[in-house]
Amino acid sequence: MQRTYPFPRPTARNFRRGTLVLGLLSATLLSCVGGTGDSPAQLDPPAVQRSSLVTTGSFGGYNYRLFVPSSYSAGRAMPLVVMLHGCTQTPDSFATSTGMDALGESAGFLVAYPEQPTSANAIRCFRWFEPAHQSRGSGEPSIVAGIVGQISGRYTVDSDRVFAAGFSAGAGLSAILGATYPDVFAAIVVGSGLEYKAASSATASSGAMSGGGPNPVTQGDLAFRAMGSASRVVPTLVFHGSSDTTVAPVNGGQVISQWAQTNDRADDGNDNNSIDDTADATETATAPGGRRYTHTTYLDSRGGPVMEKYLVEGMGHAWSGSSSGSFTDSRGPNQSAIVWAFFSAHPRRGTTPPVDGGVVDAGVVDAATPDLARPDLGAPDLGTPDLGTPDLSTPDLGTPFTTVALSSLAAEDGTVGALPVDGVNTSVLRTGDKGLFSSDTYRGIVSFDTSAIPSGTVLRGAKLILVRKSQSGTVQSVTVDVQRGSFGRSSSLESGDYSAAASKTGVVTVATPSSDGERLEITLPASALSDIALGGRTQLRLRATTRLDLNADTITWFDGTAGAQAPQLLLTY
């Protein structure tokens, strides 16, 4: 996020709490809050979309850019991703920086880019730090929700798959949207941003950006209160660079802690740590040819991932995985692909209140919501901005990456034993030993139909996801072998799969999960990507390292029959 005035680094965290006032809103906003809205600056969409379309609209005095993929057709509900730019950026430049249009075209979703006008902030920062823009029915959160309503009135939008992702100042607004409109936005992404109500004035924002905001537990409770009767668990993804000097990395951790508290309260109404900020799984990996990063996952009370965080080593204030446009870092993991994969996994369950012509039900509003009839039209802070230094490395002009998630084939999953007596089991996926001083008795086989990826495609990354079902004894690590095609004569499980030659043996070894229901994400190295059989079948073999003792040491994994907990192979290309 770019600063609107000089920012000295404080010596301690600012723990001041925000209050509500109304900031810059145009006269048009007043009519929109009343329910009229503005007409978009284009004709109604065609019934059948034959090619992708970039169009524009306006709501409440705020313009927005809308990408409509070629696969759109009226009557077939399509997801909508709202992208909130950072300071000094525009919808067009943010679309270039993130490559989200191309991802929307390939995956089939609409992308909206609200624009912060210079009349509201001199360098186009969304005003996450002003109380007028931190509650439902007021300011910029109301505008963005109204934009969603207007688009939904003109296009067939899947109301359970509306998402918000932001960078920098836009990320600050994204965190606010999760708290103020949880009935509109199914999940949020906070990229290089801050927690809910991290500051209550432009002056206080400097301390929050450089040293962190108020106590995340306190802010988590405030966010839960802001949800009102619409409260629900909001899945949250955080991206942050460890070398970010504009919004310090401490803020990324605070976003997780704040949302852990908010989601804990929203989960069952109680402050009982049913969801907390203790990582349930941690993975350290390296982007292909680029930066190392740490990926942490936090589970909900039912054992499913609800919050995730990517901390990219050495990355500054940037959108990770792209070098086109402003404020990007081409060496980081592909943030856009990860964002869409996260959104895809987290639709909202329930019914969104009806929206008509862009009017979004304001619902329960914070008691401190200001009187909308008397807006404060004071001038924005025009102090000297720190515009940062954009990445000037050679731009990547290729098509942004796409990630697909493949579930394992249940009929081909299972366990093969070292000896004939250990057998073949097609109903249990297990790794480990049976005890009696034996080792590596059981190996697991997971099979994936990778024929959906055309031959000749250049893979950029692959990740295997497993979920621990149960454990006996001690299993120290699991190693993965990759087979292009099938280990045996066919893809069906057979005893020879235990020792059959693999295309690549021992491509990666990782520590095992510490609890049942915990998700293990295994990033396959670049050297193994060529052994994934595009246009065919790919099998992975799991081997365990255990103690050599009398006791059985095994892990049983959820297999292909387990629905959302089944093994998955995520392929990025």
XYZ file of C-alpha atoms in Angstrom:
573
model
C 0.000 0.000 0.000
C 1.442 3.407 -0.854
C 1.536 6.006 1.884
C -0.211 9.326 1.691
C 2.326 11.143 3.920
C 5.702 10.426 5.570
C 5.658 7.429 7.926
C 8.139 7.347 10.830
C 8.503 3.874 12.342
C 7.021 3.806 15.870
C 8.745 2.163 18.779
C 5.672 0.214 19.897
C 2.458 -1.080 18.389
C -0.447 1.256 18.140
C -3.362 -0.225 20.051
C -5.863 2.554 19.425
C -9.357 1.517 18.557
C -11.314 2.974 15.643
C -14.605 4.890 15.941
C -17.119 5.668 13.220
C -17.281 8.913 11.216
C -18.330 9.509 7.616
C -15.646 10.433 5.090
C -15.698 11.516 1.488
C -18.852 10.461 -0.313
C -20.394 12.111 -3.307
C -23.986 13.304 -3.472
C -24.588 10.351 -5.756
C -23.773 7.967 -2.927
C -26.645 9.342 -0.897
C -29.140 8.429 -3.604
C -27.538 4.972 -3.971
C -27.805 4.220 -0.275
C -31.412 5.176 -0.657
C -31.739 2.463 -3.314
C -31.610 4.154 -6.707
C -28.085 3.332 -7.905
C -26.467 4.551 -11.109
C -26.889 3.142 -14.582
C -23.858 1.340 -15.975
C -22.133 2.932 -18.919
C -22.935 0.157 -21.369
C -25.804 -1.752 -22.920
C -27.330 -4.775 -21.269
C -25.220 -7.916 -21.770
C -26.059 -10.246 -24.636
C -27.918 -13.446 -23.841
C -25.024 -15.513 -25.162
C -21.446 -14.317 -24.793
C -19.440 -15.299 -27.896
C -16.146 -13.687 -26.893
C -14.693 -12.233 -23.722
C -15.809 -8.705 -22.915
C -14.326 -5.854 -20.892
C -16.972 -3.294 -20.040
C -17.544 -0.554 -17.472
C -20.201 0.514 -15.014
C -20.803 3.023 -12.262
C -22.425 2.855 -8.849
C -22.605 5.568 -6.223
C -20.153 7.750 -8.107
C -17.574 4.948 -8.295
C -16.677 3.480 -11.664
C -15.762 -0.164 -12.092
C -14.287 -2.371 -14.781
C -15.950 -5.728 -15.474
C -14.429 -8.700 -17.288
C -16.952 -11.169 -18.724
C -15.496 -14.464 -20.012
C -16.498 -15.889 -23.381
C -18.162 -18.851 -21.652
C -20.775 -16.601 -20.027
C -24.402 -17.161 -20.988
C -27.464 -15.684 -19.366
C -29.231 -18.085 -17.026
C -26.117 -20.113 -16.141
C -24.830 -18.860 -12.789
C -21.169 -17.854 -12.793
C -18.833 -16.906 -9.906
C -17.820 -13.262 -9.430
C -14.436 -12.161 -8.060
C -14.115 -8.547 -6.889
C -10.532 -7.268 -7.162
C -9.563 -4.219 -5.063
C -6.452 -2.375 -6.231
C -3.715 -0.716 -4.185
C -2.703 2.935 -3.961
C -1.692 4.619 -7.262
C -3.189 1.700 -9.202
C -6.215 1.656 -11.495
C -8.537 -1.173 -12.478
C -6.656 -1.614 -15.756
C -3.221 -1.659 -14.135
C -4.403 -4.047 -11.407
C -5.875 -6.377 -14.024
C -2.463 -6.367 -15.723
C -0.587 -6.951 -12.456
C -2.705 -9.910 -11.405
C -3.610 -11.498 -14.743
C -7.009 -12.270 -13.250
C -8.872 -11.673 -16.521
C -7.075 -14.537 -18.251
C -7.734 -16.741 -15.231
C -11.413 -15.769 -15.367
C -11.495 -16.650 -19.049
C -9.942 -20.096 -18.545
C -11.792 -21.012 -15.330
C -15.083 -19.290 -16.134
C -15.784 -16.429 -13.722
C -16.582 -12.717 -13.868
C -14.038 -10.215 -12.508
C -15.001 -6.760 -11.223
C -12.469 -4.018 -10.449
C -13.935 -1.078 -8.484
C -11.976 2.142 -9.020
C -11.020 4.548 -6.249
C -11.282 8.045 -7.756
C -8.729 10.753 -7.007
C -11.618 12.845 -5.710
C -11.829 10.420 -2.784
C -8.084 9.965 -2.241
C -5.322 11.808 -4.088
C -3.352 8.641 -4.843
C -6.339 6.291 -5.192
C -6.054 4.517 -1.817
C -9.210 2.810 -0.592
C -9.851 4.345 2.832
C -9.601 1.321 5.115
C -8.228 3.606 7.854
C -11.271 5.912 8.113
C -14.202 4.922 10.374
C -16.668 6.067 7.706
C -15.542 3.103 5.613
C -15.477 0.399 8.284
C -19.132 -0.504 8.801
C -22.076 -1.924 6.915
C -24.305 0.475 5.034
C -21.643 3.172 4.943
C -18.873 4.395 2.683
C -16.764 2.182 0.470
C -17.958 -1.192 1.820
C -21.497 -0.176 0.881
C -20.307 0.958 -2.551
C -18.554 -2.341 -3.301
C -21.573 -4.348 -2.105
C -23.739 -2.152 -4.318
C -21.495 -2.851 -7.307
C -21.984 -6.571 -6.671
C -25.732 -6.010 -6.536
C -25.738 -4.058 -9.771
C -23.693 -6.685 -11.623
C -25.945 -9.421 -10.228
C -28.945 -7.566 -11.601
C -27.485 -7.566 -15.118
C -25.589 -10.856 -15.257
C -26.369 -14.302 -13.860
C -24.102 -14.422 -10.817
C -23.775 -17.401 -8.472
C -24.632 -15.719 -5.166
C -22.789 -18.410 -3.215
C -19.590 -17.743 -5.155
C -18.970 -14.019 -4.814
C -15.473 -13.291 -3.486
C -13.284 -10.294 -2.625
C -9.510 -10.078 -3.026
C -7.396 -7.010 -2.440
C -3.836 -5.778 -2.497
C -2.457 -3.230 -0.041
C -5.159 -0.582 0.590
C -7.554 -2.819 -1.340
C -6.649 -5.670 1.016
C -7.528 -3.467 3.971
C -10.955 -2.961 2.399
C -11.249 -6.685 1.656
C -10.845 -7.456 5.381
C -13.575 -4.913 6.117
C -15.910 -6.463 3.534
C -15.553 -9.857 5.193
C -16.773 -8.347 8.456
C -19.456 -6.017 7.108
C -20.921 -8.123 4.286
C -20.367 -11.812 5.149
C -23.716 -12.548 3.505
C -22.414 -11.214 0.182
C -18.764 -12.355 0.093
C -18.140 -16.083 0.495
C -14.403 -15.728 1.174
C -11.764 -13.003 1.163
C -8.093 -12.574 0.297
C -5.903 -10.043 2.117
C -2.707 -9.457 0.121
C -0.109 -7.260 1.839
C -2.876 -5.754 3.966
C -4.078 -5.252 7.508
C -6.634 -6.521 10.006
C -10.157 -5.156 10.454
C -10.136 -1.575 11.817
C -6.340 -1.578 12.023
C -6.459 2.228 12.257
C -9.064 4.909 12.900
C -7.450 7.860 11.098
C -4.936 8.666 8.372
C -2.418 9.598 11.068
C -2.886 6.324 12.947
C -2.525 4.298 9.759
C 1.238 4.921 9.677
C 1.740 3.170 12.987
C -0.419 0.247 11.936
C 1.380 -0.172 8.628
C 4.851 -0.116 10.147
C 4.251 -1.784 13.505
C 0.915 -3.556 13.415
C -2.585 -2.584 14.446
C -4.481 -3.015 17.714
C -4.815 -6.307 19.572
C -6.125 -8.807 16.960
C -8.362 -10.501 19.531
C -10.056 -7.185 20.247
C -10.368 -6.454 16.539
C -11.686 -9.966 15.954
C -14.481 -9.332 18.434
C -15.254 -5.997 16.726
C -15.428 -7.722 13.352
C -17.804 -10.335 14.767
C -20.040 -7.581 16.142
C -19.963 -5.850 12.757
C -21.359 -9.019 11.152
C -24.555 -8.683 13.177
C -27.278 -11.152 12.273
C -25.376 -12.106 9.097
C -22.483 -13.607 11.076
C -20.803 -16.673 9.600
C -17.338 -18.168 9.322
C -15.499 -16.336 6.524
C -12.617 -18.288 4.912
C -9.573 -16.016 4.681
C -6.358 -16.253 2.659
C -3.378 -14.024 3.515
C -0.383 -13.253 1.281
C 2.563 -11.192 2.558
C 6.230 -10.629 1.773
C 8.753 -11.029 4.580
C 10.622 -7.938 3.341
C 7.597 -5.680 2.953
C 8.638 -2.240 4.251
C 5.350 -0.557 3.295
C 3.003 -2.816 5.264
C 5.150 -4.680 7.779
C 4.856 -8.506 7.838
C 3.484 -8.394 11.397
C 0.217 -7.291 9.810
C -0.179 -10.544 7.907
C -0.007 -12.465 11.168
C -2.485 -10.084 12.758
C -4.966 -10.654 9.935
C -4.867 -14.390 10.672
C -5.237 -13.821 14.426
C -8.085 -11.357 13.953
C -9.992 -13.688 11.643
C -9.301 -16.662 13.906
C -11.059 -14.771 16.698
C -13.899 -13.584 14.444
C -14.439 -17.043 12.988
C -14.193 -18.641 16.432
C -17.087 -16.455 17.574
C -19.036 -16.935 14.342
C -18.547 -20.711 14.407
C -20.809 -21.357 17.379
C -21.359 -17.973 18.998
C -18.796 -18.639 21.713
C -15.236 -17.559 22.403
C -13.970 -21.114 22.895
C -11.121 -21.561 20.376
C -13.154 -23.822 18.104
C -11.083 -21.963 15.492
C -7.722 -20.510 16.522
C -4.544 -18.984 15.107
C -2.335 -21.993 15.839
C -1.231 -23.485 12.518
C -2.524 -27.002 11.901
C -0.162 -27.613 8.976
C 2.983 -25.862 7.797
C 4.792 -26.324 4.509
C 7.967 -24.648 3.298
C 8.565 -24.755 -0.439
C 10.221 -22.860 -3.269
C 8.437 -21.370 -6.247
C 9.830 -22.774 -9.509
C 13.064 -20.858 -10.058
C 12.124 -18.337 -7.415
C 11.546 -17.560 -3.753
C 11.025 -19.815 -0.779
C 7.744 -19.429 1.023
C 5.969 -20.789 4.069
C 2.371 -21.902 3.713
C 0.372 -22.384 6.904
C -3.132 -23.813 7.154
C -5.680 -23.371 9.932
C -8.608 -25.759 10.337
C -12.157 -25.169 11.464
C -13.989 -27.157 14.131
C -14.845 -29.857 11.569
C -11.263 -30.324 10.420
C -11.514 -28.425 7.143
C -9.130 -25.631 6.118
C -10.662 -22.224 6.853
C -7.654 -19.862 6.854
C -4.366 -20.011 4.968
C -1.297 -17.804 4.936
C 1.600 -17.525 2.493
C 4.702 -15.694 3.748
C 7.095 -15.197 0.826
C 10.753 -14.860 1.821
C 12.496 -11.733 0.566
C 9.426 -10.344 -1.209
C 8.562 -6.705 -0.684
C 5.227 -4.951 -1.152
C 4.001 -6.880 -4.169
C 1.503 -9.204 -5.803
C 3.347 -12.514 -5.948
C 4.048 -14.503 -9.105
C 3.750 -11.806 -11.771
C 6.090 -9.217 -13.244
C 3.635 -7.371 -15.470
C 2.202 -4.104 -14.220
C 3.010 -2.360 -10.938
C 3.954 -3.791 -7.528
C 4.630 -7.367 -8.597
C 7.296 -9.967 -7.846
C 7.816 -12.579 -10.548
C 9.867 -14.847 -8.276
C 7.121 -15.594 -5.778
C 4.491 -18.355 -5.967
C 1.592 -17.723 -8.335
C -0.700 -15.723 -6.082
C -3.536 -15.386 -8.597
C -3.751 -19.142 -9.186
C -3.648 -19.789 -5.438
C -6.337 -17.166 -4.853
C -8.694 -18.805 -7.338
C -7.978 -22.296 -5.972
C -8.821 -20.989 -2.484
C -12.014 -19.336 -3.670
C -13.029 -22.455 -5.597
C -12.776 -24.483 -2.399
C -14.874 -22.073 -0.324
C -18.327 -21.304 -1.721
C -20.777 -19.742 0.702
C -23.461 -22.099 1.913
C -26.842 -20.440 2.225
C -29.043 -17.912 0.533
C -27.995 -14.353 -0.193
C -30.639 -11.687 0.466
C -32.182 -10.655 -2.863
C -30.539 -7.807 -4.716
C -32.467 -5.745 -7.225
C -30.923 -3.111 -9.434
C -27.873 -2.851 -7.222
C -29.658 -2.350 -3.900
C -28.113 -4.489 -1.183
C -30.026 -4.973 2.048
C -28.125 -3.025 4.694
C -29.282 -5.405 7.426
C -27.995 -4.808 10.941
C -25.792 -1.737 11.089
C -23.285 -0.855 13.807
C -25.034 1.435 16.267
C -22.318 3.987 15.665
C -23.126 4.280 11.944
C -23.152 7.987 11.068
C -26.114 9.916 9.746
C -25.950 9.506 5.971
C -27.924 12.702 5.469
C -24.996 14.799 6.687
C -21.800 13.468 5.130
C -18.400 14.886 5.991
C -17.100 16.266 2.697
C -13.732 17.283 4.073
C -10.717 17.170 1.786
C -8.634 13.995 1.635
C -5.133 13.873 3.074
C -2.843 15.243 0.349
C 0.418 14.674 2.167
C 3.507 13.513 0.356
C 3.023 9.918 -0.837
C 5.681 7.246 -0.709
C 5.095 5.628 -4.060
C 7.514 2.780 -3.493
C 9.620 1.234 -6.206
C 7.830 -1.031 -8.684
C 9.481 -4.184 -9.942
C 11.292 -3.240 -13.165
C 12.485 -6.721 -14.050
C 11.730 -8.204 -17.451
C 7.944 -8.547 -17.684
C 6.289 -11.897 -18.177
C 4.121 -11.375 -21.234
C 2.732 -14.887 -21.298
C -0.721 -16.048 -20.292
C -1.261 -16.131 -16.487
C -1.213 -19.573 -14.949
C -4.222 -21.822 -14.353
C -4.581 -24.323 -11.517
C -6.831 -27.388 -11.683
C -7.605 -29.721 -8.774
C -7.937 -33.446 -9.553
C -9.356 -35.886 -7.012
C -7.858 -39.365 -6.838
C -9.635 -42.292 -8.465
C -11.220 -44.292 -5.655
C -11.225 -47.564 -7.576
C -7.451 -47.322 -8.065
C -6.434 -46.085 -4.574
C -5.229 -48.420 -1.885
C -2.402 -50.220 -0.120
C 0.140 -52.741 -1.405
C 2.236 -54.876 0.942
C 5.900 -55.854 0.848
C 5.122 -59.569 0.918
C 2.266 -61.639 -0.526
C 0.989 -62.188 3.014
C 0.685 -58.418 3.437
C -1.726 -58.382 0.525
C -3.445 -55.717 -1.552
C -6.188 -53.595 -0.006
C -8.325 -51.453 -2.297
C -10.449 -50.019 0.526
C -7.690 -48.619 2.789
C -4.913 -46.157 1.925
C -2.087 -46.816 4.378
C 1.669 -46.284 4.782
C 4.029 -47.664 7.446
C 5.010 -50.986 9.022
C 3.214 -53.820 10.802
C 5.715 -54.042 13.671
C 7.852 -57.003 14.713
C 10.961 -55.054 13.665
C 9.751 -54.741 10.099
C 9.879 -51.485 8.160
C 8.093 -50.060 5.129
C 5.514 -52.850 5.086
C 2.721 -50.849 3.502
C 2.919 -48.451 0.599
C -0.005 -46.352 -0.593
C -0.928 -45.833 -4.230
C -2.974 -42.831 -5.363
C -4.040 -42.608 -8.984
C -5.101 -39.516 -10.949
C -6.676 -39.082 -14.347
C -4.481 -36.331 -15.810
C -5.920 -36.661 -19.299
C -7.791 -33.365 -18.864
C -4.475 -31.523 -19.257
C -3.620 -31.588 -22.971
C -0.335 -33.137 -24.045
C 2.275 -30.480 -24.722
C 1.124 -28.245 -21.875
C 3.991 -26.795 -19.820
C 3.366 -27.535 -16.154
C 4.481 -24.841 -13.715
C 3.806 -26.674 -10.488
C 2.182 -29.692 -8.859
C 1.000 -30.303 -5.320
C -0.310 -33.486 -3.685
C -2.807 -33.009 -0.852
C -3.473 -35.786 1.667
C -5.582 -35.797 4.839
C -4.626 -37.985 7.794
C -7.467 -40.269 8.904
C -5.750 -42.121 11.758
C -2.317 -43.111 13.055
C -0.841 -45.957 15.075
C 2.642 -45.714 16.584
C 5.222 -43.317 15.152
C 5.564 -42.351 11.516
C 8.327 -39.820 10.991
C 7.976 -38.874 7.312
C 6.465 -39.825 3.994
C 8.289 -40.033 0.646
C 6.678 -39.781 -2.788
C 7.527 -41.691 -5.976
C 6.009 -40.542 -9.298
C 4.982 -42.854 -12.112
C 4.131 -41.601 -15.569
C 1.276 -43.918 -16.388
C 0.777 -46.972 -14.151
C 3.146 -48.843 -11.846
C 1.754 -52.187 -12.987
C 0.291 -53.677 -16.118
C -2.802 -51.532 -15.617
C -3.863 -48.718 -13.325
C -5.716 -51.193 -11.103
C -3.962 -52.027 -7.839
C -1.730 -55.110 -7.856
C 0.951 -56.513 -5.547
C 3.770 -55.706 -7.951
C 3.083 -51.976 -7.500
C 5.010 -52.164 -4.215
C 8.425 -52.532 -5.847
C 7.736 -51.582 -9.466
C 10.150 -49.096 -11.014
C 8.997 -45.466 -10.885
C 9.604 -42.675 -13.371
C 11.067 -40.704 -10.472
C 11.877 -42.241 -7.086
C 12.006 -40.303 -3.838
C 11.154 -36.940 -5.407
C 10.247 -35.380 -2.047
C 10.162 -36.350 1.638
C 8.066 -34.427 4.172
C 7.142 -34.671 7.834
C 3.786 -36.284 8.572
C 0.741 -34.534 10.089
C 0.526 -34.441 13.868
C -3.217 -35.008 14.257
C -6.158 -36.754 12.612
C -7.973 -34.607 10.071
C -4.856 -32.544 9.395
C -4.111 -31.742 5.780
C -0.668 -32.422 4.343
C 0.338 -30.423 1.258
C 3.314 -31.857 -0.618
C 4.810 -29.676 -3.337
C 6.432 -31.813 -6.020
C 9.780 -30.444 -7.235
C 10.206 -29.060 -10.734
C 12.277 -32.130 -11.641
C 9.180 -34.335 -11.233
C 6.799 -32.305 -13.396
C 7.881 -33.985 -16.622
C 6.788 -37.334 -15.151
C 3.160 -36.297 -14.819
C 1.408 -37.941 -17.733
C -0.490 -35.167 -19.466
C -3.261 -36.647 -21.537
C -3.205 -39.891 -19.546
C -2.874 -41.433 -16.081
C -0.425 -40.529 -13.274
C 0.164 -42.597 -10.138
C 1.972 -41.593 -6.949
C 3.406 -44.053 -4.435
C 3.674 -43.159 -0.751
C 6.425 -44.661 1.429
C 6.842 -44.060 5.169
C 9.855 -43.827 7.474
C 9.074 -45.434 10.827
C 10.689 -46.753 13.984
C 12.207 -50.233 13.879
C 10.449 -51.788 16.857
C 7.834 -54.331 17.860
C 4.910 -51.942 17.455
C 2.999 -51.220 14.273
C 3.684 -47.713 12.964
C 1.144 -46.702 10.315
C -0.797 -43.744 8.974
C -4.142 -44.290 7.283
C -5.088 -41.532 4.833
C -8.535 -40.619 3.574
C -8.880 -42.241 0.150
C -10.719 -41.369 -3.036
C -14.117 -42.208 -1.532
C -13.836 -39.431 1.077
C -15.215 -36.546 -0.947
C -13.624 -33.245 0.083
C -10.976 -35.104 2.099
C -9.919 -37.372 -0.765
C -6.351 -37.064 -2.083
C -5.990 -34.232 -4.578
C -3.403 -33.340 -7.178
C -3.210 -29.597 -7.926
C -1.634 -28.871 -11.306
C -0.615 -25.350 -12.330
C 0.119 -24.529 -15.973
